[in-house]
Amino acid sequence: MAKITLGAVPKNFKRVVKTKILDEAGNEVNGEIECSFVYRTPSEYGKLIDELNDGQQQPDDLAASDVFKRKKERNGEYLMRILDGWGMDAEFNATNAQRLCDEFPGVADAIFLNYRAAIVEGRLGN
């Protein structure tokens, strides 16, 4: 059993995030992605959320395409702030983070929920 030592927090931690996805044929299948998450304390996580939400009001008259474009961009930025790598063939960068959010929004949501649970609730695993 590991001894608990204050101030001895990891730089990152890895989790395999599992969720349902649609394959190229449109069939629902099990998908998974290994994520290397940036470790934050709950108070650091709260600060991150505040930074990401600062000035993010959207006008009511935006076209639907603009709303979804902004969502893809914001979610991609969030992925880049909470991950420092992933187990996919695609390079880990901002463009591919946005692409993941656009092509597989359910995967992005599963990553976000996994991260929040690990940081805020201290839950391990999926």
mmCIF file of C-alpha atoms in Angstrom:
data_model
loop_
_atom_site.group_PDB
_atom_site.id
_atom_site.type_symbol
_atom_site.label_atom_id
_atom_site.label_comp_id
_atom_site.label_asym_id
_atom_site.label_seq_id
_atom_site.Cartn_x
_atom_site.Cartn_y
_atom_site.Cartn_z
ATOM 1 C CA MET A 1 0.000 0.000 0.000
ATOM 2 C CA ALA A 2 1.338 3.427 -0.943
ATOM 3 C CA LYS A 3 1.916 5.969 1.792
ATOM 4 C CA ILE A 4 -0.017 9.200 1.341
ATOM 5 C CA THR A 5 2.329 12.174 1.152
ATOM 6 C CA LEU A 6 1.097 15.737 0.805
ATOM 7 C CA GLY A 7 2.623 17.609 -2.121
ATOM 8 C CA ALA A 8 3.519 14.414 -4.005
ATOM 9 C CA VAL A 9 1.090 14.737 -6.912
ATOM 10 C CA PRO A 10 1.710 13.300 -10.366
ATOM 11 C CA LYS A 11 2.340 15.412 -13.486
ATOM 12 C CA ASN A 12 -0.169 13.342 -15.437
ATOM 13 C CA PHE A 13 -2.174 10.128 -15.321
ATOM 14 C CA LYS A 14 -3.489 7.744 -17.944
ATOM 15 C CA ARG A 15 -6.948 6.327 -18.443
ATOM 16 C CA VAL A 16 -8.575 4.309 -21.183
ATOM 17 C CA VAL A 17 -11.867 6.030 -21.980
ATOM 18 C CA LYS A 18 -14.523 3.731 -23.397
ATOM 19 C CA THR A 19 -17.741 4.723 -25.128
ATOM 20 C CA LYS A 20 -20.053 3.718 -27.956
ATOM 21 C CA ILE A 21 -19.221 5.067 -31.425
ATOM 22 C CA LEU A 22 -20.487 4.602 -34.943
ATOM 23 C CA ASP A 23 -18.098 2.806 -37.283
ATOM 24 C CA GLU A 24 -17.671 3.682 -40.975
ATOM 25 C CA ALA A 25 -20.685 1.501 -41.856
ATOM 26 C CA GLY A 26 -22.889 3.290 -39.321
ATOM 27 C CA ASN A 27 -22.939 0.410 -36.834
ATOM 28 C CA GLU A 28 -22.772 1.111 -33.127
ATOM 29 C CA VAL A 29 -19.580 -0.401 -31.723
ATOM 30 C CA ASN A 30 -17.463 -0.104 -28.592
ATOM 31 C CA GLY A 31 -14.687 2.421 -28.948
ATOM 32 C CA GLU A 32 -11.817 3.349 -26.679
ATOM 33 C CA ILE A 33 -9.026 5.887 -26.522
ATOM 34 C CA GLU A 34 -6.088 5.999 -24.143
ATOM 35 C CA CYS A 35 -5.773 9.482 -22.704
ATOM 36 C CA SER A 36 -2.824 11.001 -20.897
ATOM 37 C CA PHE A 37 -4.469 13.585 -18.662
ATOM 38 C CA VAL A 38 -2.780 16.583 -17.066
ATOM 39 C CA TYR A 39 -3.144 16.238 -13.301
ATOM 40 C CA ARG A 40 -4.816 19.122 -11.492
ATOM 41 C CA THR A 41 -6.110 19.531 -7.982
ATOM 42 C CA PRO A 42 -9.823 20.350 -7.753
ATOM 43 C CA SER A 43 -8.993 24.017 -7.082
ATOM 44 C CA GLU A 44 -6.704 24.120 -10.147
ATOM 45 C CA TYR A 45 -9.467 22.478 -12.180
ATOM 46 C CA GLY A 46 -11.922 25.149 -11.053
ATOM 47 C CA LYS A 47 -9.498 27.845 -12.173
ATOM 48 C CA LEU A 48 -9.182 26.153 -15.585
ATOM 49 C CA ILE A 49 -12.960 26.072 -16.010
ATOM 50 C CA ASP A 50 -13.157 29.770 -15.059
ATOM 51 C CA GLU A 51 -10.464 30.607 -17.644
ATOM 52 C CA LEU A 52 -12.240 28.660 -20.370
ATOM 53 C CA ASN A 53 -15.616 30.238 -19.568
ATOM 54 C CA ASP A 54 -14.325 33.811 -19.343
ATOM 55 C CA GLY A 55 -16.052 35.929 -21.985
ATOM 56 C CA GLN A 56 -17.791 33.008 -23.688
ATOM 57 C CA GLN A 57 -21.238 34.572 -24.051
ATOM 58 C CA GLN A 58 -22.774 33.893 -27.448
ATOM 59 C CA PRO A 59 -25.215 36.201 -29.228
ATOM 60 C CA ASP A 60 -28.724 34.795 -29.507
ATOM 61 C CA ASP A 61 -28.832 35.360 -33.273
ATOM 62 C CA LEU A 62 -25.951 33.067 -34.264
ATOM 63 C CA ALA A 63 -26.600 30.635 -37.082
ATOM 64 C CA ALA A 64 -26.623 26.979 -36.051
ATOM 65 C CA SER A 65 -23.461 26.375 -38.089
ATOM 66 C CA ASP A 66 -21.672 29.101 -36.091
ATOM 67 C CA VAL A 67 -22.851 27.647 -32.784
ATOM 68 C CA PHE A 68 -21.496 24.191 -33.655
ATOM 69 C CA LYS A 69 -18.261 25.646 -35.036
ATOM 70 C CA ARG A 70 -17.672 27.507 -31.767
ATOM 71 C CA LYS A 71 -18.508 24.385 -29.772
ATOM 72 C CA LYS A 72 -15.978 22.355 -31.782
ATOM 73 C CA GLU A 73 -13.316 25.026 -31.241
ATOM 74 C CA ARG A 74 -14.004 25.392 -27.499
ATOM 75 C CA ASN A 75 -14.104 21.639 -26.922
ATOM 76 C CA GLY A 76 -10.894 21.239 -28.911
ATOM 77 C CA GLU A 77 -9.236 23.885 -26.737
ATOM 78 C CA TYR A 78 -10.498 22.119 -23.616
ATOM 79 C CA LEU A 79 -9.020 18.806 -24.828
ATOM 80 C CA MET A 80 -5.677 20.511 -25.424
ATOM 81 C CA ARG A 81 -5.726 21.883 -21.868
ATOM 82 C CA ILE A 82 -6.640 18.618 -20.108
ATOM 83 C CA LEU A 83 -4.604 16.147 -22.193
ATOM 84 C CA ASP A 84 -0.906 15.947 -22.920
ATOM 85 C CA GLY A 85 -1.239 13.021 -25.318
ATOM 86 C CA TRP A 86 -3.509 10.281 -26.589
ATOM 87 C CA GLY A 87 -3.294 6.765 -27.951
ATOM 88 C CA MET A 88 -4.531 7.411 -31.496
ATOM 89 C CA ASP A 89 -2.776 7.189 -34.846
ATOM 90 C CA ALA A 90 -3.515 10.890 -35.375
ATOM 91 C CA GLU A 91 -0.965 13.330 -33.973
ATOM 92 C CA PHE A 92 -1.991 15.043 -30.743
ATOM 93 C CA ASN A 93 -2.456 18.673 -31.787
ATOM 94 C CA ALA A 94 -5.134 21.399 -31.787
ATOM 95 C CA THR A 95 -6.365 20.614 -35.292
ATOM 96 C CA ASN A 96 -6.908 16.938 -34.504
ATOM 97 C CA ALA A 97 -8.454 17.767 -31.113
ATOM 98 C CA GLN A 98 -11.071 19.868 -32.907
ATOM 99 C CA ARG A 99 -11.524 17.141 -35.486
ATOM 100 C CA LEU A 100 -12.155 14.546 -32.761
ATOM 101 C CA CYS A 101 -14.742 16.872 -31.183
ATOM 102 C CA ASP A 102 -16.444 17.348 -34.543
ATOM 103 C CA GLU A 103 -16.389 13.746 -35.798
ATOM 104 C CA PHE A 104 -16.901 11.999 -32.443
ATOM 105 C CA PRO A 105 -18.617 14.417 -30.030
ATOM 106 C CA GLY A 106 -19.643 11.526 -27.779
ATOM 107 C CA VAL A 107 -16.000 10.494 -27.393
ATOM 108 C CA ALA A 108 -15.047 14.054 -26.455
ATOM 109 C CA ASP A 109 -17.868 14.134 -23.876
ATOM 110 C CA ALA A 110 -16.713 10.798 -22.429
ATOM 111 C CA ILE A 111 -13.168 12.184 -22.105
ATOM 112 C CA PHE A 112 -14.463 15.320 -20.366
ATOM 113 C CA LEU A 113 -16.600 13.312 -17.931
ATOM 114 C CA ASN A 114 -13.740 10.913 -17.166
ATOM 115 C CA TYR A 115 -11.378 13.791 -16.449
ATOM 116 C CA ARG A 116 -13.841 15.603 -14.227
ATOM 117 C CA ALA A 117 -14.588 12.447 -12.233
ATOM 118 C CA ALA A 118 -10.892 11.709 -11.735
ATOM 119 C CA ILE A 119 -10.048 15.259 -10.641
ATOM 120 C CA VAL A 120 -13.099 16.427 -8.720
ATOM 121 C CA GLU A 121 -14.364 13.153 -7.297
ATOM 122 C CA GLY A 122 -11.069 11.270 -7.131
ATOM 123 C CA ARG A 123 -12.567 8.290 -8.966
ATOM 124 C CA LEU A 124 -10.256 5.831 -10.625
ATOM 125 C CA GLY A 125 -11.032 3.917 -13.804
ATOM 126 C CA ASN A 126 -13.949 4.441 -16.200
#
